[in-house]
Amino acid sequence: MPLSEPTSIVERQIDQWRGYLRRRQAIHAVDIAELEDHLREQIAALAEAGLADDEAFLVAVKRMGDLNALSREFAREHAERLWKQLVVVSGEAVESPVRIRTDAIVAFGLAVAAAVAIKAPVFFGMPFDDAGAGFYARNLSLFVLPFLTGYFVWKRRLDVRTLGGLAAAFVAAAVIVNVWPFAPPGKTGGLADTETLTVLHLPIALWLIVGLAYAGGRWRQVAGRMDFIRFTGELVIYYVLIALGGGVLTALTALIFQAIGIDVEPSLSWLIPCGAAGAVVVASWLVEAKQSVVENMAPVLTRLFTPLFAALLVAFLAALVGTGHGIDIARNVLIAFDLVLVVVLGLLLYAISARDPSSPPGLFDVLQVVLVISALLADAVALWAIAARISEFGFTPNRVAALGENVILLVNLLWSAMVYVRFLRGRGSFASLERWQTDYLYVYAGWATLVVVAFPPAFGYI
Amino acid sequence: MDINKDLIAASSTPIVLAILAEGDSYGYAILKRVRELSSGRMTWTDGMLYPVLHRLERQGHVKATWRVADSGRRRKYYRITPAGRDQLVQERRQWQAVDATLRGIWKSLALPDAPAPGIMLPQGT
C-alpha cells in the first residue's frame, strides 16, 4: 500500500531527527534542509516499494549514516563553522573536563615561565634600564614566543622532530640578533637604525614559527593557515583587553599605596614587563579555550570599520583630485602609507576569515573591493611621489625596509583585488582568495627574516 | 562485494563530476545514478555525499542553486562549472593511468576471482 503523503507519525519522527542535527555545530540549517529533502525522497521511494512509513523512515535514516561520522565530515569541510566552538585538530569531538583543567595548568605554568624569563637576565648582570634597552628590545620576542610555541607543541602533541626544528629556529634567531655588532646608541640614546629594524621584524619572522606549532600537522592546508590567521586576530583583541585591565590595576595600585605613603614605582618595573610577557600566553590560552565566549570579535570589528575606512580613503582621493594638492613627502609619509595598507589588509583578511565561502557575493564584498582599490590608488600616488624624488633621499635602511614592505603589501592587495573582482563577477571561487592570502604568509615571514638577517651586515650595522 | 573506504573516497570526485556533466542534478538523484552505474556494487553512505558536494562547490567545480522541485519542496541543485569540467578531464586521465596499470598486471596474473571477460568459470557453491 503505497502512501504518497507521509503520516503525522513520520512527520514527528522527521522533526525529531532534525532536532538531533540542529545540535551539531558543523551542520547549518541550510544543510539540514538539504539533508531533509533527501530523507523525504528516500522515505517516499521506500514507501513506494511497499514499506510501511515508519519502516521506511528507519531505513532512510540508517542509509543517511551515523550522525557523528556525518557531522565530522561536515566539520572537516566547513572548518570555519567550528572555529566558534573549538578547533578540530586532533579529531576528538569534545575535550574532557580533566583535559581542560590540565590545559589551564600548563598554560599558566608557561605564562609564569615567560614572566620569569623576561626578568632573568637581571640576575646575570643585564640591567633593566636604558643601558640594557637594546638587549631587551632585540630579545623581547625570544623571551615570550618559545613558551607560547611550547604550549602549542604540548597541546597539539607534536612529535620530537618538529619540536627540534622549532627549537633550532629560535636558537638561530637568538644567535643572530645577539652577535650582530650593532653601532652603540647615538648621543640621543636611540638605537641604531638596523637594530630598530631587527627589533621590529624579528617578532614577525618568529610568529611564523608559532604558526607552525599552532597549526600542527595542518599547516600545509589552507584551512590550517586560515585558522592561524583567525587565531592571530583574536589574540590581539584579547591581549588589548588584558592590557587595559592591567593598566587599570596598575594605576589603582599606585594610587592607593600612595595614600599610605608607599612608593610602588620599583615594584612596577617588575609588574609591568612580567605581566606583559605572561599575558601573551594567557591570552592565547583564552583564545583556544574560550572561543565561544567572545564570539569572534575580529570579524565584528571588521564589519564595523570596513565601511568607515573605505569612506576615509575615498574622501582622501576626492580631496587629492579636487584640491590638486601634491603629497607632501615628509619623513614618515612612506610609513604612514604602509600603515594604511596594513590596516586595509587586516580588514580584508578578517573579512575573508569570517566569510562563509559558499555564500554568493553581496554588498559587503563590493565595499571590500572599494576599500582595497581606493587604498591601492592612494598608495600608488604616494609611491609615485616618492619614486620621483628617491635620488634626493638616498637609500637608508629604514627607507629600503619601508619601501620593501610597501611593495609587498601592494602586490598582495593588487592580486587580491583582481581575484575579488573575478569572484564578484562569478568567474572565480572564493577559495582562491583564501589560498592567495594564506600562501602569502610566507612572503611576510620571508621578508622579515631578510630584514633581520641581511640588513644589519648590508648597511654596516648603523 | 565491499569496496574499501579509501577507494570510495578517492573515486567520489570523478564520479560526482561525471554525473553532473550528464546534466544538473541533486543529492538523492546523484546517489541513485551511482547505484545504477555500479549495479549496486558501490554503496555510499547517503549523508557523506553532501560534504563532497560542498567541497566541490568551495573549489569552484560545481555551482549550487535552490529551486522548487515538482514535489513542492525546496531542493538544492548542482551544476558543473567550466573549472569542474577541466578537473573532470584531469581526474579521468589519472584514473585511466591507474586502470591501465592494473590491467597490465591482471593480464600477466591468473587470479581465481577475476575471470577474464567472456570466459565463464564455475562459481563457488
PDB file of C-alpha atoms in Angstrom, chain A residues 299-436:
ATOM      1  CA  PRO A 299      35.129  39.861  12.121  1.00  0.00           C
ATOM      2  CA  VAL A 300      32.670  42.057  14.030  1.00  0.00           C
ATOM      3  CA  LEU A 301      35.182  44.914  14.201  1.00  0.00           C
ATOM      4  CA  THR A 302      35.950  44.315  10.518  1.00  0.00           C
ATOM      5  CA  ARG A 303      32.286  44.736   9.582  1.00  0.00           C
ATOM      6  CA  LEU A 304      32.192  47.944  11.564  1.00  0.00           C
ATOM      7  CA  PHE A 305      35.358  49.527  10.223  1.00  0.00           C
ATOM      8  CA  THR A 306      35.426  48.416   6.583  1.00  0.00           C
ATOM      9  CA  PRO A 307      32.788  50.986   5.504  1.00  0.00           C
ATOM     10  CA  LEU A 308      34.444  53.699   7.619  1.00  0.00           C
ATOM     11  CA  PHE A 309      37.910  53.109   6.211  1.00  0.00           C
ATOM     12  CA  ALA A 310      36.522  52.861   2.694  1.00  0.00           C
ATOM     13  CA  ALA A 311      34.817  56.235   3.210  1.00  0.00           C
ATOM     14  CA  LEU A 312      38.029  57.745   4.590  1.00  0.00           C
ATOM     15  CA  LEU A 313      40.102  56.611   1.614  1.00  0.00           C
ATOM     16  CA  VAL A 314      37.532  57.690  -0.951  1.00  0.00           C
ATOM     17  CA  ALA A 315      37.360  61.110   0.752  1.00  0.00           C
ATOM     18  CA  PHE A 316      41.158  61.320   0.684  1.00  0.00           C
ATOM     19  CA  LEU A 317      41.292  60.527  -3.026  1.00  0.00           C
ATOM     20  CA  ALA A 318      38.481  63.012  -3.735  1.00  0.00           C
ATOM     21  CA  ALA A 319      40.352  65.722  -1.806  1.00  0.00           C
ATOM     22  CA  LEU A 320      43.576  64.872  -3.626  1.00  0.00           C
ATOM     23  CA  VAL A 321      41.924  65.224  -7.017  1.00  0.00           C
ATOM     24  CA  GLY A 322      39.630  68.103  -6.045  1.00  0.00           C
ATOM     25  CA  THR A 323      42.230  70.377  -4.476  1.00  0.00           C
ATOM     26  CA  GLY A 324      45.147  69.344  -6.649  1.00  0.00           C
ATOM     27  CA  HIS A 325      47.458  69.248  -3.618  1.00  0.00           C
ATOM     28  CA  GLY A 326      50.520  67.067  -4.138  1.00  0.00           C
ATOM     29  CA  ILE A 327      51.563  64.621  -1.452  1.00  0.00           C
ATOM     30  CA  ASP A 328      53.978  66.315   0.922  1.00  0.00           C
ATOM     31  CA  ILE A 329      56.959  63.993   1.047  1.00  0.00           C
ATOM     32  CA  ALA A 330      57.724  64.342   4.716  1.00  0.00           C
ATOM     33  CA  ARG A 331      59.973  61.940   6.587  1.00  0.00           C
ATOM     34  CA  ASN A 332      57.314  59.488   7.597  1.00  0.00           C
ATOM     35  CA  VAL A 333      54.978  59.559   4.628  1.00  0.00           C
ATOM     36  CA  LEU A 334      56.018  56.111   3.406  1.00  0.00           C
ATOM     37  CA  ILE A 335      55.470  54.611   6.854  1.00  0.00           C
ATOM     38  CA  ALA A 336      52.048  56.262   7.057  1.00  0.00           C
ATOM     39  CA  PHE A 337      51.038  54.644   3.781  1.00  0.00           C
ATOM     40  CA  ASP A 338      52.491  51.310   4.907  1.00  0.00           C
ATOM     41  CA  LEU A 339      50.229  51.518   7.928  1.00  0.00           C
ATOM     42  CA  VAL A 340      47.218  52.326   5.751  1.00  0.00           C
ATOM     43  CA  LEU A 341      47.958  49.224   3.669  1.00  0.00           C
ATOM     44  CA  VAL A 342      48.421  47.077   6.791  1.00  0.00           C
ATOM     45  CA  VAL A 343      45.055  48.196   8.155  1.00  0.00           C
ATOM     46  CA  VAL A 344      43.328  47.592   4.820  1.00  0.00           C
ATOM     47  CA  LEU A 345      44.953  44.180   4.529  1.00  0.00           C
ATOM     48  CA  GLY A 346      43.885  43.350   8.082  1.00  0.00           C
ATOM     49  CA  LEU A 347      40.306  44.330   7.306  1.00  0.00           C
ATOM     50  CA  LEU A 348      40.437  42.200   4.172  1.00  0.00           C
ATOM     51  CA  LEU A 349      41.965  39.201   5.962  1.00  0.00           C
ATOM     52  CA  TYR A 350      39.430  39.153   8.782  1.00  0.00           C
ATOM     53  CA  ALA A 351      36.548  39.700   6.404  1.00  0.00           C
ATOM     54  CA  ILE A 352      37.802  36.665   4.466  1.00  0.00           C
ATOM     55  CA  SER A 353      38.376  34.553   7.559  1.00  0.00           C
ATOM     56  CA  ALA A 354      34.811  35.001   8.774  1.00  0.00           C
ATOM     57  CA  ARG A 355      33.062  34.777   5.454  1.00  0.00           C
ATOM     58  CA  ASP A 356      31.049  31.717   4.528  1.00  0.00           C
ATOM     59  CA  PRO A 357      32.994  30.726   1.404  1.00  0.00           C
ATOM     60  CA  SER A 358      29.949  29.359  -0.387  1.00  0.00           C
ATOM     61  CA  SER A 359      27.607  32.324   0.012  1.00  0.00           C
ATOM     62  CA  PRO A 360      27.129  34.458  -3.103  1.00  0.00           C
ATOM     63  CA  PRO A 361      28.736  37.915  -3.482  1.00  0.00           C
ATOM     64  CA  GLY A 362      26.914  40.692  -1.635  1.00  0.00           C
ATOM     65  CA  LEU A 363      27.045  44.396  -0.853  1.00  0.00           C
ATOM     66  CA  PHE A 364      29.766  43.919   1.752  1.00  0.00           C
ATOM     67  CA  ASP A 365      32.014  42.312  -0.854  1.00  0.00           C
ATOM     68  CA  VAL A 366      31.571  45.333  -3.092  1.00  0.00           C
ATOM     69  CA  LEU A 367      32.520  47.591  -0.166  1.00  0.00           C
ATOM     70  CA  GLN A 368      35.578  45.452   0.400  1.00  0.00           C
ATOM     71  CA  VAL A 369      36.656  45.909  -3.204  1.00  0.00           C
ATOM     72  CA  VAL A 370      36.068  49.677  -2.980  1.00  0.00           C
ATOM     73  CA  LEU A 371      38.254  49.744   0.130  1.00  0.00           C
ATOM     74  CA  VAL A 372      41.069  47.774  -1.479  1.00  0.00           C
ATOM     75  CA  ILE A 373      41.034  49.704  -4.747  1.00  0.00           C
ATOM     76  CA  SER A 374      40.966  53.124  -3.062  1.00  0.00           C
ATOM     77  CA  ALA A 375      43.858  52.063  -0.820  1.00  0.00           C
ATOM     78  CA  LEU A 376      45.773  50.948  -3.895  1.00  0.00           C
ATOM     79  CA  LEU A 377      45.170  54.263  -5.653  1.00  0.00           C
ATOM     80  CA  ALA A 378      46.227  56.298  -2.608  1.00  0.00           C
ATOM     81  CA  ASP A 379      49.346  54.193  -2.220  1.00  0.00           C
ATOM     82  CA  ALA A 380      50.183  54.442  -5.911  1.00  0.00           C
ATOM     83  CA  VAL A 381      50.067  58.236  -5.682  1.00  0.00           C
ATOM     84  CA  ALA A 382      52.375  58.185  -2.662  1.00  0.00           C
ATOM     85  CA  LEU A 383      54.804  55.730  -4.267  1.00  0.00           C
ATOM     86  CA  TRP A 384      54.886  57.797  -7.416  1.00  0.00           C
ATOM     87  CA  ALA A 385      55.756  60.929  -5.458  1.00  0.00           C
ATOM     88  CA  ILE A 386      58.485  59.115  -3.554  1.00  0.00           C
ATOM     89  CA  ALA A 387      59.961  57.407  -6.604  1.00  0.00           C
ATOM     90  CA  ALA A 388      60.210  60.777  -8.329  1.00  0.00           C
ATOM     91  CA  ARG A 389      62.437  62.094  -5.561  1.00  0.00           C
ATOM     92  CA  ILE A 390      64.200  58.960  -4.361  1.00  0.00           C
ATOM     93  CA  SER A 391      67.609  60.149  -5.620  1.00  0.00           C
ATOM     94  CA  GLU A 392      67.347  63.115  -3.304  1.00  0.00           C
ATOM     95  CA  PHE A 393      66.855  60.871  -0.296  1.00  0.00           C
ATOM     96  CA  GLY A 394      69.430  58.179  -0.863  1.00  0.00           C
ATOM     97  CA  PHE A 395      68.919  54.652   0.452  1.00  0.00           C
ATOM     98  CA  THR A 396      68.898  54.337   4.213  1.00  0.00           C
ATOM     99  CA  PRO A 397      67.961  51.003   5.863  1.00  0.00           C
ATOM    100  CA  ASN A 398      64.678  52.492   7.095  1.00  0.00           C
ATOM    101  CA  ARG A 399      63.669  53.626   3.637  1.00  0.00           C
ATOM    102  CA  VAL A 400      64.566  50.346   1.980  1.00  0.00           C
ATOM    103  CA  ALA A 401      62.589  48.451   4.628  1.00  0.00           C
ATOM    104  CA  ALA A 402      59.586  50.763   4.337  1.00  0.00           C
ATOM    105  CA  LEU A 403      59.727  50.626   0.543  1.00  0.00           C
ATOM    106  CA  GLY A 404      60.026  46.830   0.540  1.00  0.00           C
ATOM    107  CA  GLU A 405      57.039  46.485   2.823  1.00  0.00           C
ATOM    108  CA  ASN A 406      55.068  48.849   0.676  1.00  0.00           C
ATOM    109  CA  VAL A 407      55.768  46.776  -2.426  1.00  0.00           C
ATOM    110  CA  ILE A 408      54.908  43.516  -0.642  1.00  0.00           C
ATOM    111  CA  LEU A 409      51.588  44.849   0.585  1.00  0.00           C
ATOM    112  CA  LEU A 410      50.860  46.480  -2.755  1.00  0.00           C
ATOM    113  CA  VAL A 411      51.395  43.210  -4.632  1.00  0.00           C
ATOM    114  CA  ASN A 412      49.184  41.354  -2.182  1.00  0.00           C
ATOM    115  CA  LEU A 413      46.356  43.882  -2.448  1.00  0.00           C
ATOM    116  CA  LEU A 414      46.632  44.172  -6.229  1.00  0.00           C
ATOM    117  CA  TRP A 415      46.233  40.448  -6.723  1.00  0.00           C
ATOM    118  CA  SER A 416      43.536  40.277  -4.025  1.00  0.00           C
ATOM    119  CA  ALA A 417      41.583  42.985  -5.807  1.00  0.00           C
ATOM    120  CA  MET A 418      41.820  41.080  -9.088  1.00  0.00           C
ATOM    121  CA  VAL A 419      40.728  37.790  -7.549  1.00  0.00           C
ATOM    122  CA  TYR A 420      37.968  39.528  -5.624  1.00  0.00           C
ATOM    123  CA  VAL A 421      36.587  41.268  -8.715  1.00  0.00           C
ATOM    124  CA  ARG A 422      36.626  37.954 -10.562  1.00  0.00           C
ATOM    125  CA  PHE A 423      34.718  36.403  -7.678  1.00  0.00           C
ATOM    126  CA  LEU A 424      32.146  39.223  -7.746  1.00  0.00           C
ATOM    127  CA  ARG A 425      31.612  38.691 -11.456  1.00  0.00           C
ATOM    128  CA  GLY A 426      31.036  34.996 -10.838  1.00  0.00           C
ATOM    129  CA  ARG A 427      34.178  33.847 -12.629  1.00  0.00           C
ATOM    130  CA  GLY A 428      36.227  32.576  -9.725  1.00  0.00           C
ATOM    131  CA  SER A 429      35.700  30.920  -6.391  1.00  0.00           C
ATOM    132  CA  PHE A 430      36.258  32.498  -3.008  1.00  0.00           C
ATOM    133  CA  ALA A 431      38.658  29.686  -2.161  1.00  0.00           C
ATOM    134  CA  SER A 432      41.320  31.081  -4.493  1.00  0.00           C
ATOM    135  CA  LEU A 433      41.344  34.329  -2.475  1.00  0.00           C
ATOM    136  CA  GLU A 434      41.803  32.338   0.726  1.00  0.00           C
ATOM    137  CA  ARG A 435      44.607  30.347  -0.841  1.00  0.00           C
ATOM    138  CA  TRP A 436      46.364  33.516  -2.016  1.00  0.00           C
TER     139      TRP A 436
END
